[in-house]
Coordinates of N, CA and C and ligand atoms in Angstrom, one line a residue:
X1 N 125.1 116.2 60.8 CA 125.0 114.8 61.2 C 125.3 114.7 62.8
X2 N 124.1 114.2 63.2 CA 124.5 114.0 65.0 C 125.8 113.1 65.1
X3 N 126.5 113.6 66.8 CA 127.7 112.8 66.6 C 128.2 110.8 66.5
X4 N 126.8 110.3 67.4 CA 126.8 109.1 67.0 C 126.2 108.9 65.8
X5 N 126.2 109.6 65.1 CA 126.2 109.2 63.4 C 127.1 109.0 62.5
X6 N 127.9 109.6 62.9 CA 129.5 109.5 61.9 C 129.9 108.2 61.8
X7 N 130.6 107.4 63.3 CA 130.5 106.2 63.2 C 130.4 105.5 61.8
X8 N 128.8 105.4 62.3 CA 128.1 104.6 61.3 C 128.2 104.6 59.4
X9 N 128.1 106.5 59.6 CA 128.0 106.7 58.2 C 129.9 106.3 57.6
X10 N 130.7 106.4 58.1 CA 132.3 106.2 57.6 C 132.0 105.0 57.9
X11 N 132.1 104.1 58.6 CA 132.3 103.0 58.9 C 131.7 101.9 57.2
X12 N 130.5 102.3 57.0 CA 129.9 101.9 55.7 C 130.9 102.0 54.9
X13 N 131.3 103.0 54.7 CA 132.2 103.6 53.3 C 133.9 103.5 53.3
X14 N 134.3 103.3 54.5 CA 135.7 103.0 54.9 C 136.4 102.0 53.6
X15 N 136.2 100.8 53.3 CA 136.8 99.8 52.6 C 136.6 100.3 51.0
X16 N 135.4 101.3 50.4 CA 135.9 101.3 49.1 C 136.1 103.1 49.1
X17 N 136.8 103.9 50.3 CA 136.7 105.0 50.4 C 137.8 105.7 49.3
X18 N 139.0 104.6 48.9 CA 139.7 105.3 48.2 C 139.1 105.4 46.6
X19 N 138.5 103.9 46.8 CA 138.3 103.5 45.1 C 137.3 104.9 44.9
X20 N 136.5 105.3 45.5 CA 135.2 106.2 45.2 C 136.2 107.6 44.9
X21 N 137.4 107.8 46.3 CA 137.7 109.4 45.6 C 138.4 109.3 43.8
X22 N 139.1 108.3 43.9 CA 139.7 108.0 42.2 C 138.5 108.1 41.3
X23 N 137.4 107.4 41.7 CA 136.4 107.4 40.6 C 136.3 108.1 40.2
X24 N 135.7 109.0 40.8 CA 134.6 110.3 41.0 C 135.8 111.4 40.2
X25 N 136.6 111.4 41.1 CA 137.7 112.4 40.5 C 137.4 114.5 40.9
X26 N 136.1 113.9 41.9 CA 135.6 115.1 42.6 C 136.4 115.4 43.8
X27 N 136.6 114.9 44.8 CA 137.3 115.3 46.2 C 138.8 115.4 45.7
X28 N 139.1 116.5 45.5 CA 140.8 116.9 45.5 C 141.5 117.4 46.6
X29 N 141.3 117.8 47.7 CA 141.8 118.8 48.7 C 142.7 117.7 48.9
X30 N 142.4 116.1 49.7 CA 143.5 115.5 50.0 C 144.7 115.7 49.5
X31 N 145.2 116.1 47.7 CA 146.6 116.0 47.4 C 146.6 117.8 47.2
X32 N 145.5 118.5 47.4 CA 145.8 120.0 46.9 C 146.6 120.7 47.9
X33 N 146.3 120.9 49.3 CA 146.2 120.8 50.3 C 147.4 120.5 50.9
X34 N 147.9 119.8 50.8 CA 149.5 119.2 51.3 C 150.4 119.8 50.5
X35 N 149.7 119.9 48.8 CA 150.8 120.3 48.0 C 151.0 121.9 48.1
X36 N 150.3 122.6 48.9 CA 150.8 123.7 48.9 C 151.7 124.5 50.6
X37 N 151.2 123.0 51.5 CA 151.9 123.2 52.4 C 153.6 122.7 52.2
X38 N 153.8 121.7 51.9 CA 155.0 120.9 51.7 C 155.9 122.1 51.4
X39 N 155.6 123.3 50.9 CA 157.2 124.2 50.2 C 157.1 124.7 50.8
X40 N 156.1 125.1 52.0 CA 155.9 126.0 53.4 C 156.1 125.7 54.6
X41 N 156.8 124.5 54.6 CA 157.3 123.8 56.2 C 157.7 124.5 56.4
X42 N 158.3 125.8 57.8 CA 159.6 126.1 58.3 C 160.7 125.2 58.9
X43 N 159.7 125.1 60.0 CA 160.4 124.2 61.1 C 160.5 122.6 61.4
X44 N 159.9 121.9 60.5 CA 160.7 120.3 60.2 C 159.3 119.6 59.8
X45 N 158.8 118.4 59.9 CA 158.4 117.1 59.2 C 157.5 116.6 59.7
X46 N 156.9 117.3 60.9 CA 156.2 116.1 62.0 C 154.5 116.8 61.7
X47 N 153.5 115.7 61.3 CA 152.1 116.9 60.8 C 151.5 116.0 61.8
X48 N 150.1 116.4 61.9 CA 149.0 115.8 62.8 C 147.8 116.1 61.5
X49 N 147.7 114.8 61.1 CA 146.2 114.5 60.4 C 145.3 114.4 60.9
X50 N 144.2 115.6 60.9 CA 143.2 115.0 61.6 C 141.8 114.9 61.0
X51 N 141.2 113.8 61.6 CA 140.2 113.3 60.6 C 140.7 112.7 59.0
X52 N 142.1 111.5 60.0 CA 142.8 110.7 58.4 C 142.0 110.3 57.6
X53 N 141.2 109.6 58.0 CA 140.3 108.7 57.1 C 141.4 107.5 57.0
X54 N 141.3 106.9 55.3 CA 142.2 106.0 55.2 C 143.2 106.4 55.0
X55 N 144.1 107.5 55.2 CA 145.2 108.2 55.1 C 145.4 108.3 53.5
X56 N 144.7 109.1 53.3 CA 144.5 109.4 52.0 C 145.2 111.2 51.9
X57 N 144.8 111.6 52.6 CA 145.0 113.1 52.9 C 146.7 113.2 53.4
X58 N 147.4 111.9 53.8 CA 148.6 112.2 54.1 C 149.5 111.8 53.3
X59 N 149.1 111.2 52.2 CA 150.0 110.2 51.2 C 150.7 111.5 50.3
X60 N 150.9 112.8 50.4 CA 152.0 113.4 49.9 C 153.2 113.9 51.5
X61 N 152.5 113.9 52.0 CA 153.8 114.0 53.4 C 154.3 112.5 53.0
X62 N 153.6 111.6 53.1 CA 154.6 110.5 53.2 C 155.7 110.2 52.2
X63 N 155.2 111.1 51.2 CA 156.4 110.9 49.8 C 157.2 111.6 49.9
X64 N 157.6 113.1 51.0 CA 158.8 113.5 51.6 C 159.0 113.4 52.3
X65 N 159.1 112.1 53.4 CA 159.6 111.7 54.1 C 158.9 112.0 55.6
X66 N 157.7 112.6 55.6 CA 157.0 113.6 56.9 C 156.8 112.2 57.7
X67 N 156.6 112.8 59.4 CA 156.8 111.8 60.5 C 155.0 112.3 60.3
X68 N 154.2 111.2 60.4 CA 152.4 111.8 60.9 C 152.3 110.7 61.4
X69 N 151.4 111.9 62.5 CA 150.2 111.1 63.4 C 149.0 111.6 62.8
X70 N 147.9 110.4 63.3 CA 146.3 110.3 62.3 C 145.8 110.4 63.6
X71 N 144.7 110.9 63.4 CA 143.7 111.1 64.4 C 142.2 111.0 63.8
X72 N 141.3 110.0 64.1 CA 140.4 109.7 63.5 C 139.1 108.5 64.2
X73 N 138.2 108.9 64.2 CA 136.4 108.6 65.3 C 136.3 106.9 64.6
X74 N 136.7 107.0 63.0 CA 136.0 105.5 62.7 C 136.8 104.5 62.8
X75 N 136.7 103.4 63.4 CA 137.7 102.3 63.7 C 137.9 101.7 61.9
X76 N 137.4 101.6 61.3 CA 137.3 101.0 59.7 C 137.9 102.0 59.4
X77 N 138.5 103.4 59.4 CA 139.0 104.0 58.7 C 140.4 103.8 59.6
X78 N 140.7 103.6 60.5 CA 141.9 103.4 61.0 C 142.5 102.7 60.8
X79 N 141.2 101.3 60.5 CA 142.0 100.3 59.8 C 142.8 100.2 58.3
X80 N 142.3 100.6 57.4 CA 142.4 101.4 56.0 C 143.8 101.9 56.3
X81 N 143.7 102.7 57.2 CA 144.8 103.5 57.3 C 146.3 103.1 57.7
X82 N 146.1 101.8 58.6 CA 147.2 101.0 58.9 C 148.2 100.9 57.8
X83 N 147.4 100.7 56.5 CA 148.2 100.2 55.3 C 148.9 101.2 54.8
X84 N 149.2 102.4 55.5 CA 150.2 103.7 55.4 C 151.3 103.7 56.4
X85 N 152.6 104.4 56.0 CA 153.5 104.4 57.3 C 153.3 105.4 57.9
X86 N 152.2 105.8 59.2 CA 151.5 106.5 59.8 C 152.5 106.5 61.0
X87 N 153.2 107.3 61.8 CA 154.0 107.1 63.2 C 153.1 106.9 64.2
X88 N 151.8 107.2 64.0 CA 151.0 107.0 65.0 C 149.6 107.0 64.5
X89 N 148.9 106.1 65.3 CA 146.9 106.3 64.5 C 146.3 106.6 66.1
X90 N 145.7 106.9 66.1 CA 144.8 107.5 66.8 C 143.7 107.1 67.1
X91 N 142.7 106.2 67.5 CA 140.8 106.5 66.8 C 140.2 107.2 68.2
X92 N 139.9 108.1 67.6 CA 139.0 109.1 68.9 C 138.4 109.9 68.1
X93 N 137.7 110.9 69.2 CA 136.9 112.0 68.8 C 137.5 113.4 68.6
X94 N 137.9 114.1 67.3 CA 138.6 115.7 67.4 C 137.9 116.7 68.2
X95 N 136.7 116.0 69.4 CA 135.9 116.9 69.5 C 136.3 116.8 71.3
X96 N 137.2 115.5 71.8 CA 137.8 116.0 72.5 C 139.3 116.1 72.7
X97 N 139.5 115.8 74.0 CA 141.2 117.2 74.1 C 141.8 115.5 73.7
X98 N 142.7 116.1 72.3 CA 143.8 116.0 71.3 C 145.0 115.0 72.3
X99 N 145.2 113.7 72.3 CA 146.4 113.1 73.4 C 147.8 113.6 71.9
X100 N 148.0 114.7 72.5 CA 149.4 115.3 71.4 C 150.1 116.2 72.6
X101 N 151.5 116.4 72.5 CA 152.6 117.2 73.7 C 151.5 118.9 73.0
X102 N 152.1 119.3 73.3 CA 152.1 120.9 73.6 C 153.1 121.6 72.5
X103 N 152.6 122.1 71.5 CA 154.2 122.2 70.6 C 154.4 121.5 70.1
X104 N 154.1 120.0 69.7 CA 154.4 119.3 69.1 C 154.9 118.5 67.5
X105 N 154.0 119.6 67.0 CA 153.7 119.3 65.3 C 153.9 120.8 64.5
X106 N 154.7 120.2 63.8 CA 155.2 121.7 62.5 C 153.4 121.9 61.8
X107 N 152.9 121.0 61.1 CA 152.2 121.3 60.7 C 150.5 120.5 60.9
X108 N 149.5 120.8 60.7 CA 148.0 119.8 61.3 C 147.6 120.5 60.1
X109 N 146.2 118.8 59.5 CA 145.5 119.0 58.6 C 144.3 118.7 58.7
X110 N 143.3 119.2 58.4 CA 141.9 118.8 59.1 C 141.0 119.1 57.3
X111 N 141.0 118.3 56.6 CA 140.8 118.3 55.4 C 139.4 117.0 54.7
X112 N 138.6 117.8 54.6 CA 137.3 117.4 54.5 C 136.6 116.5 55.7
X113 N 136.7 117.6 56.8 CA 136.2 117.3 58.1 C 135.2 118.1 58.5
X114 N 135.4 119.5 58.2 CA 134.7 120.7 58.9 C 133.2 120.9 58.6
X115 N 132.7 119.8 57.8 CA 131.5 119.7 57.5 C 130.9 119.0 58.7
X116 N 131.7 118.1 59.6 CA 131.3 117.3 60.5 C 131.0 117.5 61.9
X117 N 132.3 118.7 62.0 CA 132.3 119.2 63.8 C 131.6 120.1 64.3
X118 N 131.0 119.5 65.2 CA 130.1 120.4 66.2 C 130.9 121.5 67.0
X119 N 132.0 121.4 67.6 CA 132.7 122.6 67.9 C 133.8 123.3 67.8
X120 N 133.7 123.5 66.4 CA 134.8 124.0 65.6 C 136.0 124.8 66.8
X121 N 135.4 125.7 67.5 CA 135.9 126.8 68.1 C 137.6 125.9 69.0
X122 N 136.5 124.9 69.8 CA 137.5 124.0 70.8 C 138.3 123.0 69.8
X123 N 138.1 122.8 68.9 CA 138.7 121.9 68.0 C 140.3 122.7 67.5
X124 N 139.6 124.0 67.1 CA 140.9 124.4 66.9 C 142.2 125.0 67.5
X125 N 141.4 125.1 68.7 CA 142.1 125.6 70.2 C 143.2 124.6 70.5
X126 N 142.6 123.2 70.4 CA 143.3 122.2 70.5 C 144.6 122.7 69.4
X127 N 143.6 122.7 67.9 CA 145.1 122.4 67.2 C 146.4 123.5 67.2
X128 N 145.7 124.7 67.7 CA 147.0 125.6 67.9 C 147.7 125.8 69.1
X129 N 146.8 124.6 70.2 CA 148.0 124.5 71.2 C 149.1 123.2 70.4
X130 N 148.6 122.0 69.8 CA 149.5 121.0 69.3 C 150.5 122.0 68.1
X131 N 150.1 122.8 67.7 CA 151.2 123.8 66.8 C 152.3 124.0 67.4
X132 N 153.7 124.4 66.4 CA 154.8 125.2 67.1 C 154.2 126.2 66.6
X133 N 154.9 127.2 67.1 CA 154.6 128.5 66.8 C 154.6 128.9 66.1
X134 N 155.6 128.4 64.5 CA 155.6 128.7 63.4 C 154.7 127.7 62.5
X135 N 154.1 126.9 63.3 CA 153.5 126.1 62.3 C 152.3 126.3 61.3
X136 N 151.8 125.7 60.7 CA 151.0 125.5 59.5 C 149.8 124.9 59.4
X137 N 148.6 125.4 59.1 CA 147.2 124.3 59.6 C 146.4 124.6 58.2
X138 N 146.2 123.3 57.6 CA 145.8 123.5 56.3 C 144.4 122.8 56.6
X139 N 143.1 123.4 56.1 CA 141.8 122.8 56.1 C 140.9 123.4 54.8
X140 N 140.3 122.9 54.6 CA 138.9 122.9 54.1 C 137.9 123.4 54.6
X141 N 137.0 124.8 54.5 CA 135.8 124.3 55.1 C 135.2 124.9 53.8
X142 N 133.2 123.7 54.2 CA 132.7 123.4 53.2 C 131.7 125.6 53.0
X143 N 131.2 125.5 51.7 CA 130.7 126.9 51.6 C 129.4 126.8 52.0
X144 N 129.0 127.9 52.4 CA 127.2 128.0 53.0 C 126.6 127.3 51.6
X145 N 125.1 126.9 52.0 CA 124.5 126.2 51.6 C 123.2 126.8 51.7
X146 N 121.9 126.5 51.2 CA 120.9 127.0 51.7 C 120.5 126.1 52.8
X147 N 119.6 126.6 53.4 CA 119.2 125.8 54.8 C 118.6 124.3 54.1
X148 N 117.9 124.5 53.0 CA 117.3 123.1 52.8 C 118.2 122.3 52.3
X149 N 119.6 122.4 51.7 CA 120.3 122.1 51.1 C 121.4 121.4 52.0
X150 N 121.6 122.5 53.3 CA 122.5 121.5 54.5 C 121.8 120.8 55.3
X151 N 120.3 121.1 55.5 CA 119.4 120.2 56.1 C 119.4 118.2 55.4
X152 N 119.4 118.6 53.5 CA 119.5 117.7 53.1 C 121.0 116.7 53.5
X153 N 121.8 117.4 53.3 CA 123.4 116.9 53.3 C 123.5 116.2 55.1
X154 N 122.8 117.3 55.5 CA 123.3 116.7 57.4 C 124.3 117.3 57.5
X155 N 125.1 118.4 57.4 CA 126.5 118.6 57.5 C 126.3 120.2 58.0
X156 N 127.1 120.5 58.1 CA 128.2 122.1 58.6 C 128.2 123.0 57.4
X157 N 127.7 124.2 57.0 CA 128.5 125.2 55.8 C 128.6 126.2 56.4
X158 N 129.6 127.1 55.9 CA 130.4 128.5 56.6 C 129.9 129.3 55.9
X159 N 129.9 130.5 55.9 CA 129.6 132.1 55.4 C 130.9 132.4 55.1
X160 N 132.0 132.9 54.7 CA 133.3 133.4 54.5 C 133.6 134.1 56.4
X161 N 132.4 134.4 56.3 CA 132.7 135.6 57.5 C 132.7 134.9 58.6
X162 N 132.2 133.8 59.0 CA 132.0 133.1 60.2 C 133.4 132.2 60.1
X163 N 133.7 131.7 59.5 CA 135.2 130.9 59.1 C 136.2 132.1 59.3
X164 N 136.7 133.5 59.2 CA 137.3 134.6 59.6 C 137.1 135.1 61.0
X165 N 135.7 134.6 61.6 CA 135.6 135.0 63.0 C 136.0 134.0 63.5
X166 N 135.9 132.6 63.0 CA 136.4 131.4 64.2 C 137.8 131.7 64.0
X167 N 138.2 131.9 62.6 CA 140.2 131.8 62.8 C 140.5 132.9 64.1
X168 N 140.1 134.0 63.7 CA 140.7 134.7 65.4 C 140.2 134.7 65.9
X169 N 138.9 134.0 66.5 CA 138.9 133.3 67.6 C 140.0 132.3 68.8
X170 N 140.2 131.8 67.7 CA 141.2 130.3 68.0 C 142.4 131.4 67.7
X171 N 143.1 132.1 67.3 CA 144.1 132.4 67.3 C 145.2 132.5 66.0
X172 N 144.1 132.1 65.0 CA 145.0 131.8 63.5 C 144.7 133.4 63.0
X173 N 145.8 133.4 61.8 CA 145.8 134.5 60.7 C 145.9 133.5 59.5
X174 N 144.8 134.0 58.7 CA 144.9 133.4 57.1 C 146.5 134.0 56.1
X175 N 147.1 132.9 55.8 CA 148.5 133.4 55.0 C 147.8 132.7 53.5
X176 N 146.9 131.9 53.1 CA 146.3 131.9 52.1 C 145.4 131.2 51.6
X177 N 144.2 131.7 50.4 CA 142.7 131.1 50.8 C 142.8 130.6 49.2
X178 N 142.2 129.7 49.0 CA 141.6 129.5 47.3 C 140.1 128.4 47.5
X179 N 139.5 129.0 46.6 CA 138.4 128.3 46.3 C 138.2 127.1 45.4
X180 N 137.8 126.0 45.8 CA 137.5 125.0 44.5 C 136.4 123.8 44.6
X181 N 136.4 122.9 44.0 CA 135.3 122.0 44.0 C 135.5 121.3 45.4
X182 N 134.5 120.8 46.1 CA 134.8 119.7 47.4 C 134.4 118.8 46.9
X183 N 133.3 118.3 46.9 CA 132.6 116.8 46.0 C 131.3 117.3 46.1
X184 N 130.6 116.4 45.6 CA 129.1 116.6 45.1 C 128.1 115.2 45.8
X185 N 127.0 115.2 46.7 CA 126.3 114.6 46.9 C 124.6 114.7 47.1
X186 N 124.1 113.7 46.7 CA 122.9 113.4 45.9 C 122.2 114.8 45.2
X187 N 123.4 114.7 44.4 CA 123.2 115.6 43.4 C 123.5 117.3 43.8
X188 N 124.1 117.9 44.9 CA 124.5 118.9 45.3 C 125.6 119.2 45.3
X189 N 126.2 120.0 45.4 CA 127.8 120.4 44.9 C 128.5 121.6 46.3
X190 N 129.0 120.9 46.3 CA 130.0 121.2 47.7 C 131.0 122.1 47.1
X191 N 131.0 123.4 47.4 CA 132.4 123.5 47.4 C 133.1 124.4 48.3
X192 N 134.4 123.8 48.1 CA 135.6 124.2 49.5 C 136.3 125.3 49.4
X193 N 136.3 126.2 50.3 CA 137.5 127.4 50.6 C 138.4 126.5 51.5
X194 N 139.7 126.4 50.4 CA 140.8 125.7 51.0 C 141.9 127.2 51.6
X195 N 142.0 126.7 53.3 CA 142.8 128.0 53.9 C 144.4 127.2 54.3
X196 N 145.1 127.9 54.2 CA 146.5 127.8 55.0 C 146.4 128.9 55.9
X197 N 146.3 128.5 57.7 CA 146.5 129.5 58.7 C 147.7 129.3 59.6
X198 N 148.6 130.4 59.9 CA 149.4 130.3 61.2 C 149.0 130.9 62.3
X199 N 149.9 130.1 63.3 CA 148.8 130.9 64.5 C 149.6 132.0 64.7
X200 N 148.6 133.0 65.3 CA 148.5 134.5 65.4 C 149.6 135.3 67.0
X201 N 149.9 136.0 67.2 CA 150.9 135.9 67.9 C 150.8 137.2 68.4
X202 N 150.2 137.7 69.3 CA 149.8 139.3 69.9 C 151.1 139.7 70.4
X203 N 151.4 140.7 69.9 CA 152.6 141.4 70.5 C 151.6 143.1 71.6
X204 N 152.2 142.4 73.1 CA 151.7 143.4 73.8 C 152.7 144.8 74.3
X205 N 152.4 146.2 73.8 CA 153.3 146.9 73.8 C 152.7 147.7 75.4
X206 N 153.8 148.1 76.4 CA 153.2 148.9 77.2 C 152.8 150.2 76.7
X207 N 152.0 151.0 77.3 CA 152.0 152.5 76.5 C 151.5 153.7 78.1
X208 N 152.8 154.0 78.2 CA 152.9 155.3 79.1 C 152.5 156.5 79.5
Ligands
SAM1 C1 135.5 112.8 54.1 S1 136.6 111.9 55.2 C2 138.1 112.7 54.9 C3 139.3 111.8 55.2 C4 140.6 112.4 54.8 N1 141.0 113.6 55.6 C5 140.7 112.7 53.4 O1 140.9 113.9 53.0 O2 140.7 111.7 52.5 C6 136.1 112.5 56.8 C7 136.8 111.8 57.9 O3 136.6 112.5 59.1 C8 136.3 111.6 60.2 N2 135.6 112.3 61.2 C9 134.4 113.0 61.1 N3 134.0 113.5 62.2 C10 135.0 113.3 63.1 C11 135.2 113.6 64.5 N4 134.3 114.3 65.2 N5 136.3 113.1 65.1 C12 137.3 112.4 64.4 N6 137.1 112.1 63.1 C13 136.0 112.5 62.5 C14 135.5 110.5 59.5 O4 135.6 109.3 60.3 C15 136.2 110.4 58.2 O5 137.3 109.5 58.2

């Protein structure tokens, strides 16, 4: 999807976005996702959602008390999202530089987004500078597709291996991967390698 497309296409779907994930009962990552970060916090409460949507993807931090900021392109989806206790909304593009301190967030989620970004690489550069050092980055990305298949969808699919080259790229190590359904559209079936990454931490030794 070109990037003045998104807009348009969320913006449509924003007001019945929740009723459709309940329906369907296909898109799980929003509560999967958090539920396996939440017993993995180290260092305290504060996440960075990115690409909230209607804050759907953060409604288990909010039931332990987590401080989040939302970051998100569609104004309808930010609005959606007001109706959450969000410490901060955001509406911009993840595709530029992140207005978050340096260090700032224990943990960032980028959860049924990766189908959308054009530059994954700087995307997540961002989010492991917004990381503490021990922090936590829980995402989704969608599985390769055949060419006619993501041609159809408009979207982003990964190879296992290209999702392994961008993490250390950017600086993450995988601490753990699972596979499962993402959703299904006009009649195709998505599905997600859900990763928990920390960022990676080069220890330089001299050698004499
Ligand atoms: C499928 S929804 C997922 C929403 C939420 N994370 C969830 O799990 O329910 C994808 C969201 O990503 C947002 N999005 C897509 N591309 C984006 C971009 N480049 N920058 C910011 N938000 C983006 C859309 O506006 C939409 O709200």
């Amino acid at each position: 999807m070109k990037p003045e497309e998104i807009v348009p296409f969320f913006e449509a779907r924003a007001k019945d976005y929740d009723h459709a994930v309940f329906q369907d009962r296909d898109y799980i990552a929003f509560s999967k996702i958090p539920l396996w970060m939440i017993p993995a916090l180290k260092t305290g409460k504060k996440i960075l959602d990115l690409g909230c949507g209607t804050g759907l993807s953060s409604a288990e931090f909010f039931k332990c008390g987590c401080a989040v900021t939302g970051i998100d392109i569609t104004p309808g989806m930010i609005f959606e999202a007001q109706k959450h206790p969000f410490e901060r909304l955001i509406c911009q593009s993840l595709e530029e530089e992140l207005p978050v301190e340096t260090q700032e967030f224990d943990a960032a989620i980028l959860l049924g987004v990766m189908e959308f970004i054009h530059r994954p690489l700087a995307l997540f550069a961002e989010v492991r500078r917004a990381l503490k050092k021990e922090g936590l980055f829980g995402l989704t990305i969608p599985q390769k597709l055949s060419p006619s298949q993501e041609k159809q969808l408009d979207i982003f699919t990964y190879e296992e291996k290209a999702s392994q080259q961008l993490f250390a790229e950017a600086g993450f190590r995988v601490v753990y991967r699972e596979e499962f359904p993402g959703f299904t559209s006009a009649g195709i079936e998505v599905r997600y390698d859900g990763y928990l990454l920390e960022p990676h931490h080069l220890v330089y030794t001299q050698i004499h």
